Amino acid sequence: MLCSIMQIAVLTFDGFNELDSFVASAILNRMRARGWMAHITAPSATVTSMNGVVVQRQKPLEFAADADAVVIGSGIHTREIAADPAMLARIRLDPARQLIAAQCSGTLLLAKLGLIGALPACTDLTTKPWVVEAGIDVIDAPFVAHGNVATAGGCLASTYLAAWLIARGSGIEDAAAAIRYVAPVGEKQAWTDRAIEVVRPFLATPEPLLESGHN
Amino acid sequence: MLCSIMQIAVLTFDGFNELDSFVASAILNRMRARGWMAHITAPSATVTSMNGVVVQRQKPLEFAADADAVVIGSGIHTREIAADPAMLARIRLDPARQLIAAQCSGTLLLAKLGLIGALPACTDLTTKPWVVEAGIDVIDAPFVAHGNVATAGGCLASTYLAAWLIARGSGIEDAAAAIRYVAPVGEKQAWTDRAIEVVRPFLATPEPLLESGHN
């Protein structure tokens, strides 16, 4: 793919799950030395997590339209957000130009944005009934991608989302290096092997991404 | 142990690693329905992560003295903090009464606080030389505990710290349930089995914790 430097929007809403937003962003920021940057991207100046942690956003929601990649995090208010046309209208995504990854209830947002279509997707067990209700075929797997759109289920499957984004944006060696860094001591090879095993089937890209304005 | 409800201080300093603070706190907060609460605990009203994320603290650093359990997170400025007597004096821990867990460079702080002594400890590969310099025997493992003091190495070993704290504070079934919830879909049994395998050898407690003021 043509984006060698990626600016990434990690969409984070009130009630967000810290694991989903921060595991992905922290792993993606392992690529900062290469010019990448993952930004906590939110509709308001501050957002409060499901456990009451108040975080200042790094980018406004509209940044999603300009990012090279977008991660849609999860949270306890996603159903309300997915039912809010004004909020959905602020999230402008283009899978022809961007890598897009949704985590757990983020898959519901992705479905409401019309970006899943008839393809199978992953989500967490709590969100699953709502995603099924939205007409999506939910599979019993941690990760799946179709072209430039990926979904993951289970908070810590965010490691796989991050690995896929790095592998697509830079290469599988960099994805392996990022996972190796964050993995537990004494288990680094096993964690790295597993992450690469999960994402490798989804690295073939039928068409390269269109060149991004950030390159 | 006697603390059935635990108030947990997750010590978080400027330059903190989001994985270390938030993976532990999010998993521990799976026990909120049982009255537990993990709090982002910091020396200043806001702290900025190693990737520029600004977070409002939930408790001041002095809360560590009152907590039932303390998690010492990691970050890029730990060496400076560990060399600052005024900051160390604000961290008052009592392993006779509290469960204490340090993650990655948090192990260096624990050593400077005199809470590791001659026992082997875990830390990440980057911090290892500094911990060794502090006179600590660092082992090639993700997790180790001695009585009420545990250390972990590698960002995502924070899952093991959280599992140990829940197992010690409530029971192994609750620890397994928390890990199962956050694990990737389709891999929940394997992740749960591994976490329990890692922490189980360290669950035997020679003496129960003294009763906490929170019970």
XYZ file of C-alpha atoms in Angstrom:
430
model
C 0.000 0.000 0.000
C 1.102 3.545 -0.634
C 0.719 5.101 2.828
C 4.099 4.654 4.433
C 3.268 7.193 7.140
C -0.138 6.827 8.786
C -2.169 9.277 10.823
C -4.738 7.192 12.679
C -8.003 8.293 14.302
C -9.013 6.158 17.287
C -12.705 7.041 17.627
C -13.505 7.308 21.322
C -16.926 8.218 22.693
C -18.343 8.841 26.154
C -18.662 5.527 27.988
C -15.685 4.134 26.060
C -13.925 0.926 27.018
C -10.332 1.820 27.901
C -9.019 -1.500 26.588
C -10.430 -0.977 23.119
C -9.161 2.573 22.610
C -5.841 2.377 24.434
C -4.556 -1.087 23.518
C -4.940 -0.268 19.827
C -3.539 3.259 20.072
C -0.585 2.288 22.269
C 0.451 -0.531 19.933
C -0.004 1.648 16.838
C 2.126 4.337 18.466
C 5.009 1.865 18.562
C 5.347 3.126 14.958
C 5.845 6.766 16.015
C 9.559 6.574 15.262
C 8.469 5.906 11.685
C 6.198 8.946 11.628
C 2.926 7.234 12.485
C 0.635 8.671 15.117
C -2.589 7.323 16.622
C -4.826 10.067 18.045
C -7.661 9.737 20.562
C -10.428 11.232 18.422
C -13.682 12.267 20.068
C -16.858 14.286 19.497
C -16.223 16.519 22.539
C -13.155 18.116 24.137
C -13.142 15.480 26.869
C -14.639 12.002 27.010
C -15.353 9.903 30.082
C -14.713 6.174 30.027
C -17.103 3.482 31.234
C -15.066 3.489 34.460
C -15.126 7.255 34.961
C -11.701 8.117 33.528
C -11.776 11.570 31.870
C -9.512 11.894 28.845
C -8.803 14.958 26.690
C -9.265 14.264 23.016
C -6.292 14.701 20.690
C -8.405 15.277 17.576
C -12.047 16.185 16.889
C -14.365 13.583 15.394
C -14.180 15.212 11.976
C -10.480 14.240 11.810
C -11.694 10.753 10.902
C -12.299 11.995 7.362
C -8.672 13.076 6.988
C -6.976 10.115 8.664
C -5.186 7.366 6.757
C -6.710 4.797 9.096
C -9.612 4.808 11.543
C -10.152 2.570 14.571
C -13.702 2.608 15.943
C -13.513 1.814 19.635
C -16.207 0.346 21.806
C -18.177 1.495 24.802
C -21.337 1.274 26.827
C -23.233 3.977 24.906
C -22.648 2.738 21.355
C -26.310 1.856 20.775
C -27.335 5.468 21.455
C -24.536 6.796 19.236
C -25.485 4.391 16.451
C -29.068 5.686 16.650
C -28.019 9.365 16.462
C -28.042 10.577 12.829
C -26.237 13.830 13.725
C -23.358 11.905 15.297
C -23.180 9.421 12.432
C -23.067 12.319 9.961
C -19.884 13.591 11.650
C -18.081 10.296 10.924
C -17.043 10.421 7.278
C -15.130 7.349 6.216
C -13.905 6.166 2.822
C -12.791 2.527 2.626
C -11.361 3.132 -0.842
C -8.753 5.436 0.663
C -8.628 4.483 4.349
C -7.994 1.393 6.430
C -10.969 1.059 8.766
C -11.057 -1.180 11.847
C -13.886 -1.584 14.341
C -13.640 -3.163 17.761
C -16.527 -4.865 19.643
C -19.496 -2.468 19.661
C -17.637 -0.338 17.108
C -18.847 -2.970 14.649
C -22.396 -1.725 15.281
C -21.348 1.799 14.288
C -19.629 0.444 11.205
C -22.815 -1.401 10.248
C -24.928 1.743 10.726
C -22.461 3.647 8.546
C -23.154 1.087 5.817
C -19.582 -0.184 5.669
C -20.165 -3.855 6.424
C -22.865 -4.723 3.932
C -23.379 -8.446 3.449
C -19.953 -9.494 4.717
C -19.406 -11.427 7.961
C -18.043 -9.426 10.897
C -16.675 -9.826 14.417
C -17.939 -8.243 17.613
C -18.060 -9.030 21.313
C -20.604 -11.371 22.861
C -22.532 -8.527 24.555
C -22.923 -6.499 21.371
C -23.600 -9.507 19.163
C -27.432 -9.453 19.446
C -27.548 -5.780 18.379
C -25.208 -6.351 15.452
C -27.247 -9.358 14.361
C -30.375 -7.193 14.691
C -28.688 -4.697 12.336
C -28.603 -7.490 9.748
C -24.936 -8.472 10.098
C -23.617 -12.027 9.991
C -21.479 -12.281 13.168
C -18.811 -14.985 13.201
C -17.223 -16.744 16.191
C -13.714 -15.416 15.580
C -11.517 -12.692 17.061
C -10.760 -10.926 13.783
C -11.822 -10.697 10.167
C -11.073 -8.269 7.350
C -12.532 -7.729 3.911
C -10.308 -5.518 1.810
C -9.710 -2.361 3.807
C -12.369 -2.952 6.488
C -11.631 -5.074 9.565
C -13.637 -6.009 12.665
C -12.573 -7.608 15.937
C -14.392 -9.105 18.910
C -13.299 -9.243 22.543
C -11.445 -6.306 24.110
C -7.945 -7.755 23.754
C -8.531 -8.640 20.098
C -7.532 -4.984 19.717
C -3.989 -6.411 19.563
C -4.994 -8.103 16.301
C -6.578 -4.921 14.901
C -3.348 -3.060 15.605
C -1.219 -5.825 14.088
C -3.348 -5.829 10.925
C -3.166 -2.043 10.562
C 0.623 -2.062 10.917
C 0.992 -5.031 8.569
C -1.198 -3.347 5.950
C 0.354 0.080 6.378
C 3.995 -0.876 6.737
C 4.647 -4.602 6.620
C 4.337 -7.810 8.547
C 7.802 -7.455 10.101
C 6.806 -4.157 11.723
C 3.542 -5.691 12.952
C 5.488 -8.556 14.522
C 7.950 -6.124 16.135
C 5.145 -4.052 17.694
C 3.408 -7.116 19.155
C 6.727 -8.534 20.361
C 7.432 -5.285 22.242
C 4.128 -5.234 24.131
C 3.904 -9.002 24.793
C 4.733 -10.466 28.203
C 8.390 -11.290 28.877
C 9.088 -14.978 28.289
C 6.031 -15.284 25.986
C 6.981 -12.855 23.238
C 7.434 -15.436 20.490
C 4.117 -17.160 21.197
C 2.146 -13.882 21.277
C 3.814 -12.625 18.119
C 3.253 -15.894 16.263
C -0.403 -15.939 17.263
C -1.071 -12.333 16.217
C 0.569 -12.850 12.837
C -1.304 -16.138 12.373
C -4.611 -14.327 12.997
C -4.031 -11.407 10.625
C -1.937 -13.010 7.864
C -4.921 -14.434 5.922
C -6.252 -10.869 5.610
C -3.179 -9.132 4.257
C -3.717 -9.777 0.572
C -5.124 -6.565 -0.900
C -6.949 -6.765 -4.199
C -6.163 -3.123 -4.929
C -3.689 -0.745 -3.276
C -5.108 2.146 -1.265
C -5.319 5.416 -3.098
C -2.473 7.690 -2.148
C -3.139 9.669 1.007
C -2.766 13.396 1.481
C -0.371 12.698 4.351
C 2.338 11.220 2.160
C -7.903 -12.957 52.386
C -10.168 -10.648 54.337
C -10.707 -7.813 51.836
C -13.788 -8.818 49.924
C -14.201 -5.297 48.513
C -11.066 -3.679 47.155
C -10.252 -0.063 46.424
C -7.266 -0.116 44.093
C -4.803 2.686 43.316
C -3.307 2.455 39.813
C -0.252 4.710 40.150
C 0.084 6.698 36.947
C 2.805 9.292 36.326
C 3.592 11.717 33.510
C 4.959 9.791 30.551
C 2.904 6.748 31.517
C 2.392 3.766 29.230
C -1.339 3.511 28.488
C -1.205 -0.280 28.273
C 0.194 -0.682 31.760
C -2.269 1.621 33.525
C -5.414 0.935 31.516
C -5.224 -2.807 30.891
C -4.868 -3.436 34.606
C -7.514 -0.902 35.670
C -10.072 -1.967 33.040
C -9.771 -5.644 33.979
C -9.904 -4.870 37.711
C -13.010 -2.764 37.118
C -14.765 -5.877 35.817
C -15.260 -6.374 39.585
C -17.180 -3.088 40.021
C -20.464 -4.943 40.323
C -18.919 -6.520 43.424
C -17.964 -3.143 44.852
C -14.344 -3.021 43.662
C -12.975 0.105 42.024
C -9.625 0.771 40.368
C -8.692 4.456 40.327
C -6.147 6.252 38.127
C -3.974 7.682 40.898
C -1.497 10.424 40.058
C 0.726 13.087 41.644
C -0.936 15.921 39.696
C -4.498 16.741 38.616
C -3.746 15.621 35.073
C -1.073 13.311 33.698
C 0.109 13.036 30.105
C 0.924 9.644 28.626
C 4.053 8.775 26.637
C 1.896 9.295 23.545
C 0.486 12.676 24.571
C -2.872 11.537 25.957
C -3.961 13.809 28.844
C -5.931 12.033 31.569
C -7.545 13.483 34.689
C -6.560 11.619 37.822
C -9.274 9.935 39.871
C -7.301 9.983 43.107
C -4.211 11.841 44.388
C -0.974 9.930 44.904
C -1.477 9.877 48.668
C -4.520 7.608 48.138
C -2.024 4.768 47.676
C -1.634 4.635 51.472
C -5.368 4.033 51.932
C -5.960 1.586 49.093
C -6.442 -2.134 49.593
C -4.249 -2.805 46.574
C -1.770 -0.734 44.579
C -0.690 -1.208 40.958
C 2.467 0.701 40.012
C 2.285 1.426 36.298
C 5.136 2.070 33.956
C 6.302 4.955 31.803
C 9.140 6.757 30.126
C 10.038 8.980 33.112
C 10.249 6.316 35.822
C 13.997 6.714 36.304
C 13.545 10.398 37.189
C 10.636 9.586 39.513
C 12.642 6.805 41.173
C 15.452 9.320 41.809
C 13.118 11.938 43.352
C 12.994 11.524 47.170
C 10.025 13.929 47.484
C 7.967 11.852 45.059
C 8.961 8.554 46.683
C 7.980 9.968 50.088
C 4.424 10.505 48.782
C 4.046 6.787 47.987
C 3.356 5.049 51.287
C 2.810 1.336 50.894
C 2.390 -1.447 53.420
C 2.738 -4.991 52.062
C 1.492 -6.398 55.370
C -1.918 -4.849 54.700
C -1.982 -4.229 50.936
C -1.579 -6.230 47.755
C 1.116 -4.464 45.729
C 1.771 -5.092 42.035
C 4.326 -3.379 39.808
C 4.410 -3.432 36.043
C 7.561 -3.020 33.891
C 9.409 0.099 35.051
C 7.090 0.176 38.068
C 9.403 -2.551 39.377
C 12.163 0.069 39.572
C 9.956 2.231 41.804
C 9.126 -0.769 43.950
C 12.848 -1.491 44.337
C 13.584 2.117 45.316
C 10.774 1.916 47.878
C 12.595 -1.058 49.399
C 9.779 -3.510 48.750
C 11.636 -6.069 46.648
C 14.672 -6.780 48.796
C 16.570 -9.894 47.801
C 13.672 -11.547 45.948
C 13.638 -12.075 42.179
C 11.389 -9.750 40.185
C 9.986 -9.201 36.698
C 10.299 -6.132 34.506
C 10.389 -5.274 30.811
C 13.500 -5.675 28.693
C 14.075 -1.896 28.411
C 13.938 -1.313 32.168
C 15.874 -4.463 33.043
C 19.372 -2.859 33.114
C 18.185 -0.159 35.546
C 16.473 -2.672 37.810
C 19.573 -4.868 37.782
C 21.629 -1.743 38.594
C 19.341 -1.233 41.595
C 20.504 -4.624 42.842
C 17.460 -6.676 41.859
C 17.582 -10.204 40.427
C 15.424 -9.959 37.250
C 13.978 -13.225 35.935
C 12.914 -14.099 32.373
C 9.234 -14.535 33.170
C 6.070 -12.486 32.738
C 4.983 -12.578 36.372
C 6.174 -13.436 39.852
C 4.796 -12.793 43.327
C 6.218 -13.163 46.796
C 3.537 -12.978 49.433
C 1.617 -9.759 48.808
C 4.077 -8.201 46.326
C 3.931 -9.038 42.609
C 5.892 -7.844 39.578
C 5.232 -8.279 35.858
C 7.226 -7.656 32.703
C 5.982 -6.754 29.226
C 3.039 -4.367 28.809
C 0.379 -7.033 28.290
C 1.549 -9.006 31.324
C -0.709 -6.471 33.048
C -3.440 -9.052 32.339
C -1.614 -11.383 34.725
C -1.225 -8.680 37.387
C -4.967 -8.050 37.235
C -5.771 -11.770 37.354
C -3.548 -12.229 40.412
C -5.095 -9.271 42.229
C -8.617 -10.557 41.592
C -7.655 -14.120 42.526
C -6.043 -12.933 45.758
C -8.822 -10.483 46.604
C -11.840 -12.500 45.600
C -11.020 -15.915 44.191
C -9.708 -17.730 41.174
C -13.164 -18.091 39.618
C -13.607 -14.312 39.521
C -10.128 -13.889 38.060
C -10.981 -16.394 35.336
C -14.297 -14.647 34.618
C -12.610 -11.250 34.238
C -9.971 -12.573 31.835
C -12.601 -14.528 29.907
C -14.629 -11.332 29.406
C -11.749 -9.297 27.968
C -10.190 -12.100 25.879
C -10.683 -12.285 22.110
C -13.805 -14.083 20.873
C -13.033 -17.673 19.905
C -9.910 -17.704 22.123
C -11.455 -17.116 25.524
C -10.681 -20.529 26.988
C -7.036 -20.443 25.917
C -6.447 -16.927 27.292
C -8.201 -17.764 30.563
C -6.313 -21.024 31.012
C -2.986 -19.287 30.368
C -3.643 -16.442 32.805
C -4.687 -18.824 35.563
C -1.692 -21.060 34.827
C 0.631 -18.053 35.238
C -0.806 -16.772 38.523
C -1.909 -19.987 40.249
C 1.537 -20.836 41.683
C 1.473 -17.474 43.496
C -1.900 -17.700 45.182
C -0.838 -19.491 48.338
C -0.620 -16.868 51.068
C 1.417 -17.665 54.133
C -0.611 -15.164 56.176
C -3.935 -13.469 55.431
C -3.900 -9.712 54.839
C -4.785 -7.619 57.842
C -8.334 -6.417 57.675
C -8.731 -3.257 55.626
C -10.542 -0.102 56.647
C -12.732 -0.439 53.581
C -14.518 -3.549 54.769
